[in-house]
Amino acid sequence: MSETVLDQPSAFPRLDRQAPDALLGLITLYKRDERPEKVDLGVGVYRDETGLTPIMQAVKAAEARLWQDQATKSYLGAEGDAAYTQLLAQLVFGPAIAASDGLTGVQTPGGTGALRLGAELIARARPDATVWIGTPTWPNHGPIFERAGLRTQLHRFYVPGTSSIDFEGMMADLVHAKPGDILLIHGCCHNPTGADFSEDQWADLVTLCDRSAVIPFIDLAYQGLGDDLDADASATRALLKWLPNALVAYSCDKNFGLYRERVGAFWFKAASPAMAEIARSNLLLLARSLWSMPPDHGAAIVRTILETPELSADWRLELSRMRVRINDLRRALAAGHPALTPIAEQRGMFAMLPISGEAVIALREERGIYMAGNGRINICGLTLSSIDMFLDGLRPYLPNA
Ligand code: LMR
């Protein structure tokens, strides 16, 4: 009966069919491919040398403890697990900033939930703000802010041909930002390029935000997968230290390998404790109408790891092994062709190959090599043994040095 109603074209006249998400669509395309030599460099999940996305040992151990000790699954409230958010704040910001009265945070469903919650907060607080987003970026960034009703504006960030950051172009574009506008920044391990700012460039960004009263919104989804946990958070810490206001979206999906559990957090750094309290009351209200309460299991795992020294030590060790593997692969790729040299210095799971969209399709159809349409590869989809085969397939499409 209800199907008949929905089938009538007039029931929802403004609803058009939408194309499936291109990045997530790669998962299905790859699964359907029957060639044994196929290589998945698509969606950003860590893979080990055997191609698996393992559950980290500390995660398994924390789950066992939860199974044993967790006494209830009753509601926690819109803020989620407060101990999780506090322990995570120490990991992200260090003890001084984490303890400051001006900082307020809540648990969110993944980094996407954190970005959306922040976007909704901005839409309430500063509906006229423009959100400045570097190009290229993670394809979900624009839609998250736009669906919260905010205006977005692209600025220059990266030149694919030279695989380098166009910092001058970026600064020239940001001259047009108004006080109270938002600047979306990848805290480390830029997705999709792997190109992070130098120390001097970070300092210039702090100055720019300070002078123009532009508020940074930092997306930190790969802490620990670049250089190390502290180094990967250092730019975020500097922005929070020197600027009166900042927003931070955090994801534990990659560094704890908890992808499908959706584990994230959002923090707002306010100019005063009173403002932080007001912001918090708004965050709780918004979270209540978006998802009521975030899912608990993943956050309980992270809390258990962070509050248990031996699990923490184990997690840090496994994370550092993952990072070493990624950086070894970076060096091996960079050595494979002069056009790939910058990959050795870039960080995180991704690199953007300097190849055309046609080349991306040809590599998929002819070689079974899957990557995002803009040439982004998930580096850990490679193994030190498959890398030569990958480079052989890639070389004809790379520019001459
Ligand atoms: C990616 O960029 O591949 C990941 O962040 C997965 C996603 O949700 O897009």
Coordinates of C-alpha atoms and ligand atoms in Angstrom, one line a residue:
M1 CA 0.0 0.0 0.0
S2 CA 2.7 2.5 1.1
E3 CA 4.8 1.4 -1.9
T4 CA 2.0 2.5 -4.3
V5 CA 1.9 5.9 -2.7
L6 CA 5.7 6.3 -2.9
D7 CA 5.7 5.2 -6.6
Q8 CA 3.4 8.0 -7.6
P9 CA 5.6 10.6 -9.2
S10 CA 3.7 13.5 -7.4
A11 CA 4.5 12.3 -3.8
F12 CA 8.0 13.8 -3.7
P13 CA 8.2 15.8 -6.9
R14 CA 11.6 17.4 -6.2
L15 CA 13.4 14.1 -5.5
D16 CA 15.7 13.1 -8.3
R17 CA 17.8 10.0 -8.6
Q18 CA 21.3 10.6 -7.3
A19 CA 24.5 9.0 -8.5
P20 CA 26.1 6.7 -6.0
D21 CA 29.1 8.0 -4.0
A22 CA 32.1 7.6 -6.4
L23 CA 34.6 6.7 -3.7
L24 CA 32.4 4.2 -1.9
G25 CA 31.2 2.8 -5.3
L26 CA 34.8 1.6 -5.9
I27 CA 34.3 -0.9 -3.1
T28 CA 31.5 -2.6 -5.1
L29 CA 33.4 -2.3 -8.4
Y30 CA 36.5 -3.9 -6.9
K31 CA 34.5 -6.8 -5.3
R32 CA 32.9 -7.6 -8.6
D33 CA 36.2 -7.8 -10.5
E34 CA 37.2 -11.5 -10.7
R35 CA 40.8 -11.0 -11.8
P36 CA 43.1 -12.5 -9.2
E37 CA 45.8 -9.9 -9.8
K38 CA 43.5 -6.9 -9.0
V39 CA 44.8 -4.2 -6.7
D40 CA 42.6 -2.1 -4.4
L41 CA 44.0 1.4 -3.9
G42 CA 40.5 3.0 -3.4
V43 CA 38.9 3.8 -0.1
G44 CA 41.2 4.8 2.7
V45 CA 41.6 1.8 5.0
Y46 CA 44.9 0.6 6.3
R47 CA 46.0 -2.7 4.8
D48 CA 48.9 -4.9 6.0
E49 CA 51.5 -6.6 3.8
T50 CA 49.0 -9.4 3.2
G51 CA 46.3 -7.0 2.0
L52 CA 44.2 -7.4 5.2
T53 CA 42.7 -4.6 7.3
P54 CA 43.4 -6.2 10.7
I55 CA 41.7 -5.5 13.9
M56 CA 44.4 -4.1 16.1
Q57 CA 45.5 -6.3 19.0
A58 CA 44.8 -3.6 21.6
V59 CA 41.3 -3.3 20.2
K60 CA 40.6 -7.0 20.5
A61 CA 41.9 -7.0 24.1
A62 CA 39.8 -3.9 24.9
E63 CA 36.7 -5.7 23.5
A64 CA 37.4 -8.7 25.6
R65 CA 37.6 -6.5 28.7
L66 CA 34.4 -4.8 27.8
W67 CA 32.7 -8.1 27.2
Q68 CA 33.8 -9.2 30.6
D69 CA 33.3 -6.0 32.6
Q70 CA 30.7 -3.8 31.0
A71 CA 27.7 -3.8 33.3
T72 CA 25.1 -1.9 31.3
K73 CA 24.3 -0.6 27.9
S74 CA 21.9 2.0 29.2
Y75 CA 22.0 5.5 27.6
L76 CA 24.9 7.8 28.2
G77 CA 23.4 11.0 26.7
A78 CA 24.0 13.3 23.8
E79 CA 27.7 14.0 24.8
G80 CA 28.5 10.3 24.6
D81 CA 31.3 8.9 26.7
A82 CA 32.8 11.9 28.5
A83 CA 35.8 9.9 29.8
Y84 CA 36.6 8.9 26.2
T85 CA 36.4 12.5 25.0
Q86 CA 38.7 13.7 27.9
L87 CA 41.3 11.0 27.4
L88 CA 41.3 11.6 23.7
A89 CA 41.7 15.4 24.2
Q90 CA 44.9 14.7 26.1
L91 CA 46.2 12.6 23.2
V92 CA 45.2 15.2 20.6
F93 CA 46.0 18.5 22.4
G94 CA 48.4 17.6 25.2
P95 CA 47.6 18.0 28.9
A96 CA 47.6 21.8 29.1
I97 CA 45.2 22.6 26.3
A98 CA 43.0 19.5 27.2
A99 CA 42.6 20.9 30.7
S100 CA 41.7 24.4 29.6
D101 CA 38.2 25.8 30.5
G102 CA 37.8 27.3 27.0
L103 CA 37.8 23.9 25.4
T104 CA 34.6 21.8 25.1
G105 CA 34.2 18.5 23.4
V106 CA 31.7 15.7 22.7
Q107 CA 31.8 12.3 21.2
T108 CA 30.5 12.0 17.6
P109 CA 29.7 9.2 15.1
G110 CA 33.0 9.3 13.2
G111 CA 34.9 12.3 11.8
T112 CA 32.0 12.9 9.5
G113 CA 29.6 13.3 12.4
A114 CA 32.1 15.7 14.0
L115 CA 32.4 17.8 10.8
R116 CA 28.6 17.9 10.5
L117 CA 28.1 18.9 14.1
G118 CA 30.6 21.7 13.7
A119 CA 28.9 22.8 10.5
E120 CA 25.5 22.9 12.3
L121 CA 27.1 24.9 15.1
I122 CA 28.5 27.4 12.6
A123 CA 25.1 27.6 10.8
R124 CA 23.5 28.5 14.1
A125 CA 26.2 30.9 15.3
R126 CA 27.3 32.6 12.0
P127 CA 24.9 31.7 9.2
D128 CA 26.6 34.2 6.9
A129 CA 30.0 32.7 7.3
T130 CA 31.7 31.3 4.2
V131 CA 33.6 28.1 4.7
W132 CA 36.9 28.2 2.7
I133 CA 38.0 24.8 1.4
G134 CA 41.3 24.0 -0.4
T135 CA 41.2 22.1 -3.6
P136 CA 41.4 19.2 -4.0
T137 CA 40.0 17.9 -0.7
W138 CA 38.1 14.9 0.6
P139 CA 34.9 14.9 -1.6
N140 CA 32.6 14.8 1.3
H141 CA 33.8 18.1 2.8
G142 CA 31.8 20.5 0.6
P143 CA 28.5 18.5 0.9
I144 CA 28.8 18.3 4.7
F145 CA 28.9 22.1 5.0
E146 CA 26.5 22.8 2.2
R147 CA 23.8 20.5 3.6
A148 CA 24.1 22.4 6.9
G149 CA 23.1 25.4 4.8
L150 CA 26.5 27.1 4.7
R151 CA 28.2 28.8 1.7
T152 CA 31.5 27.2 0.7
Q153 CA 34.2 28.8 -1.4
L154 CA 37.2 26.9 -2.9
H155 CA 40.7 28.3 -2.6
R156 CA 43.9 27.2 -4.3
F157 CA 45.9 24.5 -2.4
Y158 CA 47.7 22.0 -4.6
V159 CA 49.1 21.8 -8.1
P160 CA 48.7 18.3 -9.4
G161 CA 51.3 18.7 -12.2
T162 CA 54.1 19.6 -9.7
S163 CA 52.7 17.6 -6.8
S164 CA 53.2 20.6 -4.6
I165 CA 51.3 23.1 -2.4
D166 CA 50.5 26.4 -4.1
F167 CA 50.8 28.3 -0.8
E168 CA 51.1 31.7 -2.5
G169 CA 47.9 31.1 -4.5
M170 CA 46.2 29.9 -1.3
M171 CA 47.2 33.1 0.6
A172 CA 46.2 35.3 -2.3
D173 CA 42.7 33.6 -2.4
L174 CA 42.3 33.9 1.4
V175 CA 42.8 37.7 1.3
H176 CA 39.1 37.7 0.4
A177 CA 38.0 35.9 3.6
K178 CA 35.9 38.0 5.9
P179 CA 36.2 38.1 9.7
G180 CA 34.3 35.2 11.1
D181 CA 34.7 33.1 8.0
I182 CA 35.8 29.5 8.5
L183 CA 39.0 28.0 7.1
L184 CA 38.9 24.2 6.8
I185 CA 42.3 22.7 7.3
H186 CA 43.6 19.1 7.2
G187 CA 45.6 18.8 10.5
C188 CA 48.0 16.2 9.0
C189 CA 48.2 13.6 6.3
H190 CA 46.2 15.6 3.7
N191 CA 43.5 13.7 2.0
P192 CA 43.8 13.2 -1.1
T193 CA 47.3 14.6 -1.7
G194 CA 49.4 13.7 1.3
A195 CA 50.9 17.2 1.0
D196 CA 51.1 18.9 4.5
F197 CA 52.2 22.4 5.2
S198 CA 55.8 23.2 6.3
E199 CA 56.4 24.6 9.8
D200 CA 56.8 28.1 8.2
Q201 CA 53.5 27.7 6.3
W202 CA 51.7 26.7 9.5
A203 CA 53.1 29.8 11.2
D204 CA 51.8 31.9 8.3
L205 CA 48.4 30.3 8.6
V206 CA 48.2 31.1 12.3
T207 CA 49.1 34.7 11.5
L208 CA 46.5 34.9 8.7
C209 CA 43.7 33.5 11.0
D210 CA 44.8 35.9 13.7
R211 CA 45.0 39.0 11.5
S212 CA 41.8 38.4 9.5
A213 CA 39.8 36.9 12.4
V214 CA 39.3 33.8 10.3
I215 CA 38.4 30.7 12.4
P216 CA 40.2 27.4 11.6
F217 CA 38.2 24.2 11.5
I218 CA 40.7 21.5 11.7
D219 CA 39.9 18.0 10.3
L220 CA 42.3 15.6 12.1
A221 CA 41.6 12.1 10.9
Y222 CA 45.0 10.5 10.6
Q223 CA 46.9 11.3 13.8
G224 CA 49.8 8.9 14.2
L225 CA 49.9 7.8 10.6
G226 CA 52.2 10.6 9.4
D227 CA 55.3 11.2 11.6
D228 CA 54.2 10.3 15.1
L229 CA 51.3 11.0 17.4
D230 CA 52.7 14.3 18.8
A231 CA 54.2 15.6 15.5
D232 CA 50.9 14.9 13.7
A233 CA 49.0 17.0 16.2
S234 CA 51.5 19.8 16.5
A235 CA 49.9 22.1 14.0
T236 CA 46.5 21.6 15.6
R237 CA 48.0 22.4 19.0
A238 CA 49.7 25.6 17.7
L239 CA 46.4 26.8 16.2
L240 CA 44.6 26.2 19.4
K241 CA 47.3 27.8 21.5
W242 CA 47.6 31.1 19.5
L243 CA 44.0 31.7 18.3
P244 CA 41.0 32.6 20.4
N245 CA 38.6 30.3 18.5
A246 CA 39.0 27.0 16.7
L247 CA 36.9 24.0 15.8
V248 CA 38.3 20.4 15.6
A249 CA 36.8 17.3 14.0
Y250 CA 38.6 14.1 15.0
S251 CA 38.4 10.5 13.8
C252 CA 39.6 7.4 15.5
D253 CA 38.5 5.3 12.5
K254 CA 42.0 5.0 11.0
N255 CA 44.5 5.2 13.8
F256 CA 42.5 2.7 15.9
G257 CA 41.3 0.8 12.8
L258 CA 37.7 1.1 14.0
Y259 CA 36.2 2.2 10.7
R260 CA 32.7 0.7 10.8
E261 CA 32.3 1.5 14.5
R262 CA 32.2 5.2 13.7
V263 CA 34.3 6.8 16.4
G264 CA 35.0 10.5 16.5
A265 CA 34.9 13.7 18.5
F266 CA 34.3 17.3 18.0
W267 CA 35.9 20.1 20.1
F268 CA 35.3 23.8 20.2
K269 CA 37.9 26.2 21.5
A270 CA 36.2 29.3 22.7
A271 CA 37.7 32.7 23.6
S272 CA 36.3 32.3 27.2
P273 CA 35.0 29.6 29.5
A274 CA 31.5 31.2 29.4
M275 CA 31.4 31.0 25.6
A276 CA 32.6 27.4 25.7
E277 CA 29.7 26.6 28.0
I278 CA 27.2 28.3 25.7
A279 CA 28.7 26.4 22.7
R280 CA 28.4 23.2 24.6
S281 CA 24.7 23.6 25.3
N282 CA 24.2 24.2 21.6
L283 CA 26.3 21.2 20.6
L284 CA 24.2 18.9 22.9
L285 CA 21.0 20.3 21.4
L286 CA 22.2 19.8 17.9
A287 CA 23.5 16.3 18.6
R288 CA 20.2 15.4 20.1
S289 CA 18.3 16.2 16.9
L290 CA 21.0 14.7 14.6
W291 CA 21.6 11.3 16.2
S292 CA 20.4 11.7 19.8
M293 CA 23.4 9.9 21.2
P294 CA 26.5 8.6 19.4
P295 CA 27.1 4.8 19.2
D296 CA 29.0 3.6 22.3
H297 CA 31.0 0.5 21.4
G298 CA 33.9 2.0 19.5
A299 CA 34.4 4.9 21.9
A300 CA 34.3 2.4 24.8
I301 CA 37.1 0.5 23.1
V302 CA 39.2 3.7 22.6
R303 CA 38.6 4.7 26.2
T304 CA 39.6 1.3 27.5
I305 CA 42.8 1.4 25.5
L306 CA 43.7 5.0 26.6
E307 CA 43.0 4.3 30.3
T308 CA 44.9 1.0 30.4
P309 CA 48.7 1.6 30.2
E310 CA 49.6 -1.8 28.7
L311 CA 46.9 -1.6 26.0
S312 CA 48.0 2.0 25.2
A313 CA 51.6 0.9 24.8
D314 CA 50.5 -2.0 22.6
W315 CA 48.3 0.3 20.5
R316 CA 51.1 2.8 20.1
L317 CA 53.5 0.1 18.9
E318 CA 51.1 -1.3 16.4
L319 CA 50.3 2.2 15.1
S320 CA 54.0 2.9 14.7
R321 CA 54.4 -0.3 12.7
M322 CA 51.6 0.8 10.4
R323 CA 53.2 4.1 9.9
V324 CA 56.6 2.6 9.2
R325 CA 55.0 0.4 6.5
I326 CA 53.3 3.3 4.9
N327 CA 56.5 5.4 4.8
D328 CA 58.5 2.5 3.4
L329 CA 56.0 2.2 0.6
R330 CA 56.2 5.9 0.0
R331 CA 59.9 5.7 -0.4
A332 CA 59.6 2.6 -2.7
L333 CA 57.0 4.4 -4.9
A334 CA 59.1 7.6 -5.0
A335 CA 62.1 5.6 -6.2
G336 CA 60.0 4.2 -9.1
H337 CA 59.8 7.2 -11.3
P338 CA 61.0 10.9 -11.2
A339 CA 57.4 12.1 -11.3
L340 CA 56.7 10.3 -8.1
T341 CA 59.6 11.7 -6.1
P342 CA 57.5 14.1 -3.9
I343 CA 55.6 11.1 -2.5
A344 CA 58.6 10.2 -0.2
E345 CA 58.2 13.6 1.6
Q346 CA 54.4 13.5 1.7
R347 CA 52.6 11.8 4.6
G348 CA 49.6 9.6 5.5
M349 CA 47.6 7.1 3.6
F350 CA 47.2 8.9 0.3
A351 CA 49.1 10.3 -2.7
M352 CA 47.6 11.9 -5.8
L353 CA 49.3 10.5 -8.9
P354 CA 50.0 13.0 -11.7
I355 CA 47.9 11.1 -14.2
S356 CA 44.7 11.9 -16.2
G357 CA 41.2 10.6 -15.5
E358 CA 41.5 8.5 -18.7
A359 CA 44.6 6.9 -17.3
V360 CA 42.7 6.0 -14.1
I361 CA 40.0 4.2 -16.1
A362 CA 42.6 2.5 -18.3
L363 CA 44.5 1.2 -15.3
R364 CA 41.3 -0.2 -13.8
E365 CA 40.0 -1.8 -17.0
E366 CA 43.3 -3.1 -18.3
R367 CA 45.2 -3.9 -15.2
G368 CA 42.6 -4.2 -12.4
I369 CA 44.2 -1.3 -10.5
Y370 CA 41.5 0.6 -8.6
M371 CA 41.9 4.2 -7.4
A372 CA 39.8 7.3 -7.0
G373 CA 38.9 9.2 -10.2
N374 CA 41.3 12.1 -9.4
G375 CA 44.3 9.7 -9.3
R376 CA 44.3 9.4 -5.5
I377 CA 45.8 6.1 -4.3
N378 CA 45.6 4.5 -0.9
I379 CA 49.3 3.7 -0.6
C380 CA 48.8 0.9 1.9
G381 CA 46.8 -1.1 -0.7
L382 CA 50.2 -1.8 -2.2
T383 CA 52.7 -4.3 -0.9
L384 CA 56.5 -4.2 -1.4
S385 CA 56.0 -7.2 -3.7
S386 CA 53.2 -5.8 -5.8
I387 CA 54.7 -2.4 -6.2
D388 CA 56.8 -3.3 -9.2
M389 CA 53.8 -4.6 -11.1
F390 CA 51.9 -1.4 -10.1
L391 CA 54.8 0.8 -11.3
D392 CA 55.0 -1.1 -14.6
G393 CA 51.3 -0.4 -15.3
L394 CA 51.6 3.2 -14.2
R395 CA 54.8 4.4 -16.0
P396 CA 53.2 4.8 -19.5
Y397 CA 50.8 7.4 -18.0
L398 CA 53.2 9.4 -16.0
P399 CA 54.7 12.7 -17.3
N400 CA 58.3 12.7 -18.4
A401 CA 60.5 14.4 -15.8
Ligands
LMR1 C1 38.5 8.0 2.3 O1 38.8 9.2 2.0 O2 38.8 7.0 1.5 C2 38.0 7.7 3.6 O3 38.0 8.8 4.4 C3 36.7 7.0 3.5 C4 35.5 7.9 3.2 O4 34.6 7.9 4.0 O5 35.5 8.5 2.2

